[in-house]
Coordinates of C-alpha atoms in Angstrom, one line a residue:
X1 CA -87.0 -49.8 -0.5
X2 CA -85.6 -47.1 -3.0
X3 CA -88.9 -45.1 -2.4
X4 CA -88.3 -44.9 1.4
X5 CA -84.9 -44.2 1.0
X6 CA -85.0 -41.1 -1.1
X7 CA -88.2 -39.7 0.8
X8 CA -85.6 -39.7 3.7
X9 CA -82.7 -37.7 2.0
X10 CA -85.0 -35.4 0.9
X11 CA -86.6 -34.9 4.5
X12 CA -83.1 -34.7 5.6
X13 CA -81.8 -31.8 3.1
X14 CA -85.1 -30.0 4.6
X15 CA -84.1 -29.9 8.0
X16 CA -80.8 -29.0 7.2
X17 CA -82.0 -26.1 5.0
X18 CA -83.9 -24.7 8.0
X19 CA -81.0 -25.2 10.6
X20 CA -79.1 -23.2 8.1
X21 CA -82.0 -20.4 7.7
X22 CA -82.4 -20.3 11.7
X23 CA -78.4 -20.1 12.1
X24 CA -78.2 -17.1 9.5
X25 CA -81.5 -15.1 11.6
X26 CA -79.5 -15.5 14.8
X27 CA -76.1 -14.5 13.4
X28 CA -77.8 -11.3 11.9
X29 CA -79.4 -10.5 15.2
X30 CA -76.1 -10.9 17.0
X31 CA -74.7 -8.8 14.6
X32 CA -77.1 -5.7 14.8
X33 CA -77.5 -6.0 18.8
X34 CA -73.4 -5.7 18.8
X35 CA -73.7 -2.7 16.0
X36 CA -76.8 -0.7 17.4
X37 CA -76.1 -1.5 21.1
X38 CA -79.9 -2.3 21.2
X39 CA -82.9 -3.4 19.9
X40 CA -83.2 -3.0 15.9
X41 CA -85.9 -1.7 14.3
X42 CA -87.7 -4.4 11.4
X43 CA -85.8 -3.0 8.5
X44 CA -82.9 -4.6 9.8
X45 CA -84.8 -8.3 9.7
X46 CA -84.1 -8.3 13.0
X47 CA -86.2 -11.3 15.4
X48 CA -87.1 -8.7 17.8
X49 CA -88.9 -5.3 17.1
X50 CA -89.7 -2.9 19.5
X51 CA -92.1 -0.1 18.5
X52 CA -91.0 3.2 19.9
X53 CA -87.5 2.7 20.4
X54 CA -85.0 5.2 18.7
X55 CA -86.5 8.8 18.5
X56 CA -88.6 10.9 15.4
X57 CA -88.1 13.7 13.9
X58 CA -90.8 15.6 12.6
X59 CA -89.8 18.8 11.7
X60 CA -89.8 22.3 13.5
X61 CA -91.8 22.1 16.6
X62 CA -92.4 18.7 16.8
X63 CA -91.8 16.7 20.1
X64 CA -88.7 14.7 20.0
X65 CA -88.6 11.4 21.9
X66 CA -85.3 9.8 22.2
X67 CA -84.1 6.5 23.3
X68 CA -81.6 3.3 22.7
X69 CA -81.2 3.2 18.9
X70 CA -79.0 5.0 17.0
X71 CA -81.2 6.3 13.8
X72 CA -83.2 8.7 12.7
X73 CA -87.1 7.8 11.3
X74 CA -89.0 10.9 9.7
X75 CA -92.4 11.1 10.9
X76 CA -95.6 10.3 8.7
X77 CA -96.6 13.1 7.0
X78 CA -93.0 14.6 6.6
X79 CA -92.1 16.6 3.3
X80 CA -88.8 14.9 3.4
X81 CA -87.2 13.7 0.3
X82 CA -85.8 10.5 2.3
X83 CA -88.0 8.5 4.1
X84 CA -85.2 7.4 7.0
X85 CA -81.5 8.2 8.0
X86 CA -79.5 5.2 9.1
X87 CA -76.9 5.9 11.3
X88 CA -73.8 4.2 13.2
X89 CA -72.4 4.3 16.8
X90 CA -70.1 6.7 15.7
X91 CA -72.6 9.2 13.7
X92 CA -74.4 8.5 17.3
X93 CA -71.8 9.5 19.5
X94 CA -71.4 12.9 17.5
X95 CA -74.7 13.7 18.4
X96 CA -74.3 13.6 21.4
X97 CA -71.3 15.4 21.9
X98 CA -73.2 18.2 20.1
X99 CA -76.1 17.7 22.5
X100 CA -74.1 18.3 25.4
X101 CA -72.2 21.6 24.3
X102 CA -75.4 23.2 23.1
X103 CA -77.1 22.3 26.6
X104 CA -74.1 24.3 27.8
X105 CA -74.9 27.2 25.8
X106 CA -78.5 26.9 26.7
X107 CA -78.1 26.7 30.4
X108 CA -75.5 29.9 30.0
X109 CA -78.3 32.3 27.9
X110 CA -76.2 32.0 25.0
X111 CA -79.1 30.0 23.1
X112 CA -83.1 29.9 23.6
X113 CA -85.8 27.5 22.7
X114 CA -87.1 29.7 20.2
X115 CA -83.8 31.1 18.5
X116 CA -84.5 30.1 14.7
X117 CA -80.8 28.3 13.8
X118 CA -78.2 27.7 11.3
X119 CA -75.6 25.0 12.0
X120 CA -73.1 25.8 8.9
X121 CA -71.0 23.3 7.1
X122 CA -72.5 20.3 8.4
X123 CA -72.7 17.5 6.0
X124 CA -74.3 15.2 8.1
X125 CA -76.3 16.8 9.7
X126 CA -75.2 16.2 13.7
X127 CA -75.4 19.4 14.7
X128 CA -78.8 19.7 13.9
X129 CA -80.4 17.3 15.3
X130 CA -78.4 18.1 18.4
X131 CA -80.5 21.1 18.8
X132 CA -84.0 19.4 18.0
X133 CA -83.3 16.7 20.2
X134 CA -82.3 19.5 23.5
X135 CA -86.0 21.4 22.5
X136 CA -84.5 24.2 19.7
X137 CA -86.9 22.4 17.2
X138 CA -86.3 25.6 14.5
X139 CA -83.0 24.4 12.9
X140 CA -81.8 23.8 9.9
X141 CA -78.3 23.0 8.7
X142 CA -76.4 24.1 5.1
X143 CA -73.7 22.0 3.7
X144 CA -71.9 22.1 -0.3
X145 CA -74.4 19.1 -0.6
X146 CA -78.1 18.4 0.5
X147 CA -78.9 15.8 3.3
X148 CA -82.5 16.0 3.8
X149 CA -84.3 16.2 6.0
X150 CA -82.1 17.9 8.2
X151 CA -79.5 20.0 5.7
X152 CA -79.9 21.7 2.8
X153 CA -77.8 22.9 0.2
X154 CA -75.6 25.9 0.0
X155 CA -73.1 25.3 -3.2
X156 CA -70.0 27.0 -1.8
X157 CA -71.2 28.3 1.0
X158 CA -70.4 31.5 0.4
X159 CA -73.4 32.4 -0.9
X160 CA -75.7 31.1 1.7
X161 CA -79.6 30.6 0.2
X162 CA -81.0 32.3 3.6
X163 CA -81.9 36.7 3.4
X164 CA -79.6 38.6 5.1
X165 CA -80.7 38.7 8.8
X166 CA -82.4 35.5 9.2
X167 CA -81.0 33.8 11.6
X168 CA -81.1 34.1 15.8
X169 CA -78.4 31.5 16.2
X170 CA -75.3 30.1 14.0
X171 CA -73.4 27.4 14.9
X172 CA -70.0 27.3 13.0
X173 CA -68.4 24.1 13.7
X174 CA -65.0 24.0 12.1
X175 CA -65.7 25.5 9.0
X176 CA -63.6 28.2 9.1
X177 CA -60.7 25.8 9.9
X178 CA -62.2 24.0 6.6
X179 CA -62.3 26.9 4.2
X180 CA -59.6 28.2 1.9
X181 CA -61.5 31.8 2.0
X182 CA -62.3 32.2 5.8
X183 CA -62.8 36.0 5.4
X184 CA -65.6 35.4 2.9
X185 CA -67.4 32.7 5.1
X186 CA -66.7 34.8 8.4
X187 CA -68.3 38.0 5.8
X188 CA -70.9 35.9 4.9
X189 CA -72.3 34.5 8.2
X190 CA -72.5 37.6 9.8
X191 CA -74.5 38.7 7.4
X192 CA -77.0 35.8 8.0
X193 CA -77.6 36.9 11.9
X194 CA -79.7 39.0 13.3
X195 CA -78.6 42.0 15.0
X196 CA -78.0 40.8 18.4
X197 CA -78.0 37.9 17.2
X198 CA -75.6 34.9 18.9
X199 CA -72.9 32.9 17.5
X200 CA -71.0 30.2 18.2
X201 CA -67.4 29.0 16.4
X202 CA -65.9 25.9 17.0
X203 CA -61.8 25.9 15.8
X204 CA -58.6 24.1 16.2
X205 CA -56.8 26.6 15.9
X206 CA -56.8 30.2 18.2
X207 CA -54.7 28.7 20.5
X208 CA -52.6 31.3 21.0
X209 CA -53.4 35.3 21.1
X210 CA -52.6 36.5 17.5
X211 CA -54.3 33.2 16.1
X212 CA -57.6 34.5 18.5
X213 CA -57.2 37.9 17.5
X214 CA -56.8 37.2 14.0
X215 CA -60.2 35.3 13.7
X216 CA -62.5 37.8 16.0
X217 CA -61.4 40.8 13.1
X218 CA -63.1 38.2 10.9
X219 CA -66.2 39.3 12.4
X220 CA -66.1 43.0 13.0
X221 CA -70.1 43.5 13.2
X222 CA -69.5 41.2 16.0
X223 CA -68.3 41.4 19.9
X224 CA -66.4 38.2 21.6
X225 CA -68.5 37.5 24.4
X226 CA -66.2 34.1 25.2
X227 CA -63.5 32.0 24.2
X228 CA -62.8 28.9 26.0
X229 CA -60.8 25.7 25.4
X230 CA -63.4 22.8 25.3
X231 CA -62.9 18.6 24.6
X232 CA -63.3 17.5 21.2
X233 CA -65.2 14.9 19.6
X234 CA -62.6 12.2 20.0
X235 CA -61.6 13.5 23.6
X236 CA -57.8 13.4 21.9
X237 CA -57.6 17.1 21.0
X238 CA -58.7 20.2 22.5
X239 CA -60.9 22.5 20.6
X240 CA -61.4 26.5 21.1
X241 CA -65.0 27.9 21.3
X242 CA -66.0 31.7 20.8
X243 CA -69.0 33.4 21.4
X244 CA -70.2 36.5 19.4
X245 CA -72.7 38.5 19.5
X246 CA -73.7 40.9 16.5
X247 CA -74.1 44.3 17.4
X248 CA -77.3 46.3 17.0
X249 CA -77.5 48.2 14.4
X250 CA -74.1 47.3 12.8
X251 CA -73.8 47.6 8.9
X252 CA -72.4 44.4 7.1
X253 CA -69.9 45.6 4.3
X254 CA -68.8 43.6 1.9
X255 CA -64.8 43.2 2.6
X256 CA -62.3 45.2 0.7
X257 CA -58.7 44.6 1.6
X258 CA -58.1 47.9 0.2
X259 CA -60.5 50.8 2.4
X260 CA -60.3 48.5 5.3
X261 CA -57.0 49.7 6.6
X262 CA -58.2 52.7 9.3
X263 CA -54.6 53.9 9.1
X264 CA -55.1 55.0 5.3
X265 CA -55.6 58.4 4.7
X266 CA -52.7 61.0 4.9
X267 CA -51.4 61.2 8.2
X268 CA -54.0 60.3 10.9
X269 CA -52.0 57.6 12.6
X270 CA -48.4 58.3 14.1
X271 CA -48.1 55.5 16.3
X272 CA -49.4 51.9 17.0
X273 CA -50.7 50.9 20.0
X274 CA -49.4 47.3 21.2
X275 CA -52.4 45.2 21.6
X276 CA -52.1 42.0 23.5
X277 CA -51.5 39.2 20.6
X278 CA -48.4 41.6 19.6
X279 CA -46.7 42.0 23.0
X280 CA -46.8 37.9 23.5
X281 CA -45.0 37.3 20.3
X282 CA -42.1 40.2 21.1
X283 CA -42.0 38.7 24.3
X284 CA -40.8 35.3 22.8
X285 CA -38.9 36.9 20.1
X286 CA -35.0 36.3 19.8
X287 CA -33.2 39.1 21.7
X288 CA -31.3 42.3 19.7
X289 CA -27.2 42.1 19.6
X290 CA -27.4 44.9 21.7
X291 CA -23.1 44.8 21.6
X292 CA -21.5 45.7 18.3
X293 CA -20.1 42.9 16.6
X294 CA -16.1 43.3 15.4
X295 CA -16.7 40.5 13.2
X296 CA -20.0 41.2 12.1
X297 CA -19.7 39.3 8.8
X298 CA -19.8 36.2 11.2
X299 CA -21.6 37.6 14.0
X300 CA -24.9 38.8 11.8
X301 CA -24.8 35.7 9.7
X302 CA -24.9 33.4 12.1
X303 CA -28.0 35.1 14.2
X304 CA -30.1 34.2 11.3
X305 CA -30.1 30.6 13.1
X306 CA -31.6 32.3 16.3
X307 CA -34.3 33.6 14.3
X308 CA -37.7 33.0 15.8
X309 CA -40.6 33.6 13.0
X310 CA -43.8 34.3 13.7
X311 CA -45.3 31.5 12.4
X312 CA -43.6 29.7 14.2
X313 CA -44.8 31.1 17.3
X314 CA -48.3 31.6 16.3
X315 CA -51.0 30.0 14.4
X316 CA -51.5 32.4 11.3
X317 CA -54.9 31.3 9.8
X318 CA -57.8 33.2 9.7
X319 CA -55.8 36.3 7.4
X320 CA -57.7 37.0 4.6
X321 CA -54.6 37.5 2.4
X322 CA -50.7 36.9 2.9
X323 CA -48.5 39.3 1.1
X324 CA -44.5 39.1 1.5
X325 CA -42.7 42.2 0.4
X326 CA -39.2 42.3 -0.6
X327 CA -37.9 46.0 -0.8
X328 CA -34.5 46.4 -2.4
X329 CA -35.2 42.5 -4.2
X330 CA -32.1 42.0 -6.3
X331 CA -31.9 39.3 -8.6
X332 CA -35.1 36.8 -7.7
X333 CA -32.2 34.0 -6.6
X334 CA -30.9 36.6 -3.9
X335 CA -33.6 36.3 -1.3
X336 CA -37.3 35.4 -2.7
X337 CA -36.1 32.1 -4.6
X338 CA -33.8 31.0 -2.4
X339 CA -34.7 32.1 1.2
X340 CA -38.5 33.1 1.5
X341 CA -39.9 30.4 -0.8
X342 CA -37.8 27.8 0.7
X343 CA -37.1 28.3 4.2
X344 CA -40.1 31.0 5.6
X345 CA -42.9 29.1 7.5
X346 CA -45.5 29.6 5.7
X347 CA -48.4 26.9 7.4
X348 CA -48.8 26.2 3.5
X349 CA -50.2 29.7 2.9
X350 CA -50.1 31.4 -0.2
X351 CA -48.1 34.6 -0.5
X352 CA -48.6 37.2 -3.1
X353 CA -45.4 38.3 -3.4
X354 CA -44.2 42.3 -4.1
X355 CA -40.4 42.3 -5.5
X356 CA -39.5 45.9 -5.3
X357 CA -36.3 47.0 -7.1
X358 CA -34.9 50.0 -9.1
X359 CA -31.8 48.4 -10.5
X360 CA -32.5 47.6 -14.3
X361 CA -30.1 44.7 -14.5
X362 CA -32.8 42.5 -12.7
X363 CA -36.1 43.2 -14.7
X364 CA -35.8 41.1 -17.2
X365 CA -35.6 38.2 -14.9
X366 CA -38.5 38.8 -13.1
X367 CA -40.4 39.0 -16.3
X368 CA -40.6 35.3 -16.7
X369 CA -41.7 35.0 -12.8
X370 CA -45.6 35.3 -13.1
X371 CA -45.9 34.6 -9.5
X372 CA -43.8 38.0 -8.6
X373 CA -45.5 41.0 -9.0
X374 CA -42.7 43.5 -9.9
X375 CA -42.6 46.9 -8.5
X376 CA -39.5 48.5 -11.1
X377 CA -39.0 51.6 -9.0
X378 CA -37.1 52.2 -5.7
X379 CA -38.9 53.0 -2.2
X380 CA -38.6 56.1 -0.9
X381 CA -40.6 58.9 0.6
X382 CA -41.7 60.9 -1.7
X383 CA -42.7 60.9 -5.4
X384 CA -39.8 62.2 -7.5
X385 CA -37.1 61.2 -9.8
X386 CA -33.9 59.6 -8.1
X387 CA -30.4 58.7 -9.4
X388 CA -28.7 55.3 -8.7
X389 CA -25.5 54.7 -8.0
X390 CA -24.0 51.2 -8.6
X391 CA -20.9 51.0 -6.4
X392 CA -18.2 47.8 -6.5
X393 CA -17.9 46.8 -2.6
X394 CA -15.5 44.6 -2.2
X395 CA -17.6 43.1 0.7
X396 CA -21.0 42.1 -1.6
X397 CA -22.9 38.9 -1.0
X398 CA -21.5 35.9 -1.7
X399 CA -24.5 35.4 -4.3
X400 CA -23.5 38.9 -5.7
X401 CA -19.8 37.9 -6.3
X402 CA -21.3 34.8 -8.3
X403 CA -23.7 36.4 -10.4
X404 CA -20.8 38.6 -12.0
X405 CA -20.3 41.2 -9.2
X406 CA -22.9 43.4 -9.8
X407 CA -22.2 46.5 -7.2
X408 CA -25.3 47.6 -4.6
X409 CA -27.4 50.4 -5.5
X410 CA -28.0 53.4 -3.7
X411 CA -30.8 56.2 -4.5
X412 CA -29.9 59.5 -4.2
X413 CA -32.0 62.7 -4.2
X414 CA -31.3 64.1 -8.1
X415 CA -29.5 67.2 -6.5
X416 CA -28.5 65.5 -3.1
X417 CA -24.8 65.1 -1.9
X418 CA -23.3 61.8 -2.9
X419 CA -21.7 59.8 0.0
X420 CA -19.2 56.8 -0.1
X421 CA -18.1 54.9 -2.3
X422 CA -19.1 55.3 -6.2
X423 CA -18.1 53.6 -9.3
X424 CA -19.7 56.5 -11.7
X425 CA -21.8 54.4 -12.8
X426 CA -24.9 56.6 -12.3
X427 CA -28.5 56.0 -13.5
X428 CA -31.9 58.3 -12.9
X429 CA -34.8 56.4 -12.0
X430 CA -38.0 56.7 -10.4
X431 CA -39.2 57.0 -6.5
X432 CA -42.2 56.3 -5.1
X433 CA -43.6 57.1 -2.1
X434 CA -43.6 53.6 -0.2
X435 CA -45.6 54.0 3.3
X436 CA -48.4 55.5 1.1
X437 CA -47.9 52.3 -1.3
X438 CA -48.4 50.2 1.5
X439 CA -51.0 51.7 2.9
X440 CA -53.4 51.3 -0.3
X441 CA -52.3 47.9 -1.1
X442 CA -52.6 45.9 1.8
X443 CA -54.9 46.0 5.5
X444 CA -54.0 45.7 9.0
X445 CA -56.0 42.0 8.8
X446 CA -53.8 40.7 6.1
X447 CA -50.3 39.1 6.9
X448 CA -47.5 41.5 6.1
X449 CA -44.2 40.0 5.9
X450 CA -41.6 42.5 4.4
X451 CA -37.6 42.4 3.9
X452 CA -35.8 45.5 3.9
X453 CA -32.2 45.7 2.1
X454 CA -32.0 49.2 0.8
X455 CA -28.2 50.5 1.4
X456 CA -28.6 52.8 4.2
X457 CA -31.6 54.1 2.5
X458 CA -34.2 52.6 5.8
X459 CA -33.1 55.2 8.0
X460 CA -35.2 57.4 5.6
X461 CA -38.3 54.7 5.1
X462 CA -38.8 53.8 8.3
X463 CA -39.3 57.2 9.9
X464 CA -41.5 57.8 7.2
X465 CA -43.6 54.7 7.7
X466 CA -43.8 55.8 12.0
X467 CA -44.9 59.2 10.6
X468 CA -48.0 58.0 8.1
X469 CA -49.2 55.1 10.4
X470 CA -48.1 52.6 7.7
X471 CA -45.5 50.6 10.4
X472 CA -48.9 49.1 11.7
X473 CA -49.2 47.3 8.4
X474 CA -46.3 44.8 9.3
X475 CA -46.4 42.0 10.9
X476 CA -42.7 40.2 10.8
X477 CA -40.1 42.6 9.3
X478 CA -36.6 41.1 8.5
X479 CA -34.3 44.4 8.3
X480 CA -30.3 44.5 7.8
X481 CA -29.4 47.9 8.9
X482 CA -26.3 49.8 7.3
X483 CA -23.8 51.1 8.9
X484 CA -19.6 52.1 9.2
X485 CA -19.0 48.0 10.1
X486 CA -15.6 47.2 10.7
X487 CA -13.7 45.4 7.4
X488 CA -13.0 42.4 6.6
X489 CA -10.2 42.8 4.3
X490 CA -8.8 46.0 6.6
X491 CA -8.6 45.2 10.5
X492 CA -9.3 48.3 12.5
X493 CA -10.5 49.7 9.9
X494 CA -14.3 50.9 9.2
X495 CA -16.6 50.9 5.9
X496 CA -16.5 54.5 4.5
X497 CA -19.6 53.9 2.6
X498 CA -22.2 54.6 5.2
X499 CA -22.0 57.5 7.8
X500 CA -24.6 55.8 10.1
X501 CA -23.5 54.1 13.8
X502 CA -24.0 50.5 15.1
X503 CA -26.2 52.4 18.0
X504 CA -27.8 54.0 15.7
X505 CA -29.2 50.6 13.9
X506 CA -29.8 49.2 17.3
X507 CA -31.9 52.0 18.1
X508 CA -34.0 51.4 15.1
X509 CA -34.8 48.0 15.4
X510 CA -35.5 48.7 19.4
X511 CA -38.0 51.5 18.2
X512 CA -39.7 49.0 15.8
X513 CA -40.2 46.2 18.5
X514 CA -41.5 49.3 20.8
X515 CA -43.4 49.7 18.4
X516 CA -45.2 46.1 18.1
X517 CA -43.1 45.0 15.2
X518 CA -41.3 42.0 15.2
X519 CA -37.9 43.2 13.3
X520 CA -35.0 40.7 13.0
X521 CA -31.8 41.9 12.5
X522 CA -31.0 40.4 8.8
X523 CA -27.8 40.4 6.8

């Protein structure tokens, strides 16, 4: 009987063993029906394989048949490193959404059949096959890494391993928002088109007017033929999509910061015009104190807290440089340590930062700031020597009073009348000419932020920088005008240091808004 017995276990661990095998094929079949929304294809070890279903890709002019599945077979015969692409739902559904905005652009003439295309920055590859699959079978994408068969490499991408004038269609989906150097991207896919050329940005940003105009002077070989707001991917967050097309016959320049300034070049450009991005940020921007203040101490100080920055207003990507200027800097505590790097918006931008200051007592301590370029010469409107005068103002800063009560400096011309208040304390020093500065160190693309605190010196600078053009430069522009202010230790009494009115400050900061600056009256 033991014979019978153990022929019967052993029958019985059999069975088992191929209930168990059976239960594992369904459960994997489950599982890739539920995953694929379909059919599989027999690399899954699926039960049932349907020839046909999913689509192939077969390079550039091959027919494209698509269907249920959600993958991506290369056809025999392909020069394709990789055999086969799997995919998910979710690399599915961007596909689509793809599919469906460049059917748009076809239906609208913005893209043809035949355009030879670049979809940049694409790692996977979506966007590519997006335009095979709608009949635009000459695509290609570039990425920082290779994903054949439908993306090659392009490093940094700002080299891009195409000639210059390549392309009939580019297809920038996010990849400006993605880059730390937009400028050089923007510089470098223009070069890539052909003239007349089309192409197509996608960005989260360009919301508002100066964010818009700020990313079309990326492309200056290039006229906006449409921005619209469109769904994104997840149908949670709008998107912005422009249209450009390259001119014919343009010239693609490398960019320099430096000779693209049109205002440069003596005095060629007396006024600004007010372009559109401008007047919507003056428009939001916190109203003038158009009433002289009898406290102003108080008064001034506390409109700080009504301040409305630009950033804060505007989306300020798409600058190829952000440069904050502090003219009459003091010690580096006094306004770039303890109010620009710490309380300016800065959308995590980096600044280069100018500190611009005459007074000697201050240079050593910007010698140990590397990240402060140091300008030891006081702004003015000429070239020529200067003297100082240090006076003891019994009304200073708070974070004067503290650092030993170092008096405010005033340049002079070397034979000009002295005004005010003096302690004697008299030094020469050197001027420059500061609108022409300006004018060769930064562009009218770059962000400009500048704070002016010169001792009754700005009703010399800023005529001067209306006269060369250089006013265009600035963007935001935080000014504390100085003028006979009523005292704080002498009621009814006023300053005798400056000669200037309140009116007469009011009407330079309303000349400067007029003017498409955003000035804030600062104290």
């Amino acid at each position: 009987m033991e014979p019978v017995a153990k022929s019967s276990s052993v029958k019985n661990i059999v069975v088992r063993m191929l209930l168990f095998g059976v239960f594992v094929l369904l459960l994997r079949f489950v599982y890739v029906v539920t995953m694929y929304d379909g059919p599989c294809n027999s690399g899954d070890f699926c039960i049932l394989s349907f020839p046909g279903d999913g689509f192939s890709v077969a390079g550039a002019g091959a027919a494209v048949s698509t269907g249920s599945a959600a993958f991506v077979r290369v056809a025999a015969g392909s020069t394709a490193a990789t055999p086969a692409l799997w995919t998910s739902r979710e690399w599915r559904k961007a596909v689509d959404y793809y599919s469906a905005l460049f059917q748009d652009l076809l239906v609208e003439g913005f893209l043809s059949p035949t355009a030879k295309s670049l979809c940049v920055d694409t790692p996977a590859g979506h966007e590519v096959l997006a335009l095979k699959e709608i009949g635009v079978p000459d695509a290609v994408g570039v990425a920082k890494k290779k994903a054949a068969p439908l993306v090659v490499s392009g490093g940094d991408l700002l080299h891009l391993p195409f000639r210059n004038g390549t392309f009939d269609f580019i297809f920038a989906g996010r990849s400006l928002d993605r880059s730390k150097r937009p400028a050089d991207l923007a510089a470098e896919i223009e070069r890539k088109l052909k003239p007349e050329g089309l192409l197509a940005v996608l960005t989260a940003s360009a919301g508002d007017a100066y964010s818009l105009h700020s990313l079309v002077d990326l492309f200056p070989s290039c006229q906006k033929l449409r921005s619209r707001e469109i769904e994104g991917p997840d149908s949670s967050s709008a998107l912005r999509e422009i249209v450009f097309q390259k001119k014919f016959g343009s010239e693609i320049l490398s960019f320099n910061r430096k000779n693209s300034n049109p205002s440069s070049g003596g005095n060629s450009v007396n006024k600004c015009s007010i372009p559109e991005h401008k007047l919507q940020i003056l428009k939001s921007a916190e109203p003038l104190i158009k009433e002289e203040p009898l406290k102003p101490w108080i008064a001034l100080k506390r409109n700080i807290r009504n301040i409305k920055y630009l950033p804060s207003m505007a989306d300020i990507s798409f600058k190829p440089r952000y440069v904050y200027v502090d003219v009459g800097a003091r010690s580096y505590g006094s306004s770039i340590g303890s109010w620009f790097r710490k309380q300016y918006p800065k959308q995590n931008h980096t600044f280069d930062i100018y500190a611009i200051e005459a007074d000697r007592a201050f240079h050593d301590e910007y010698a140990a700031k590397k990240n402060v370029k140091l300008l030891p010469f006081a702004a003015w409107v000429r070239n020529e020597t200067l003297t100082f005068e240090i006076n003891r103002d019994p009304e200073q800063h708070d974070a004067e009073k503290e650092k030993g009560g170092r008096g405010m400096g005033r340049i002079r011309p070397v034979h000009g009348p002295s005004e005010g208040v003096s302690s004697g304390e008299v030094h020469t020093i050197h001027g420059f000419d500061f609108a022409e500065w300006l004018k060769s160190s930064v562009s009218e693309k770059d962000f400009v932020v500048m704070k002016m605190d010169v001792e009754g010196t700005e009703f010399d600078l800023v005529p001067r920088l209306f006269e060369t053009g250089a006013i265009c430069l600035i963007d935001e522009l935080f000014l504390e005008c100085h003028y006979n202010r009523w005292q704080r230790c002498c009621p009814g009494v006023r300053t005798p240091k400056y000669r200037n009115t309140y009116g007469e400050c009011l009407n330079l900061f309303t000349s400067l808004r007029k003017s498409g600056v955003l000035v804030h009256q600062w104290w």
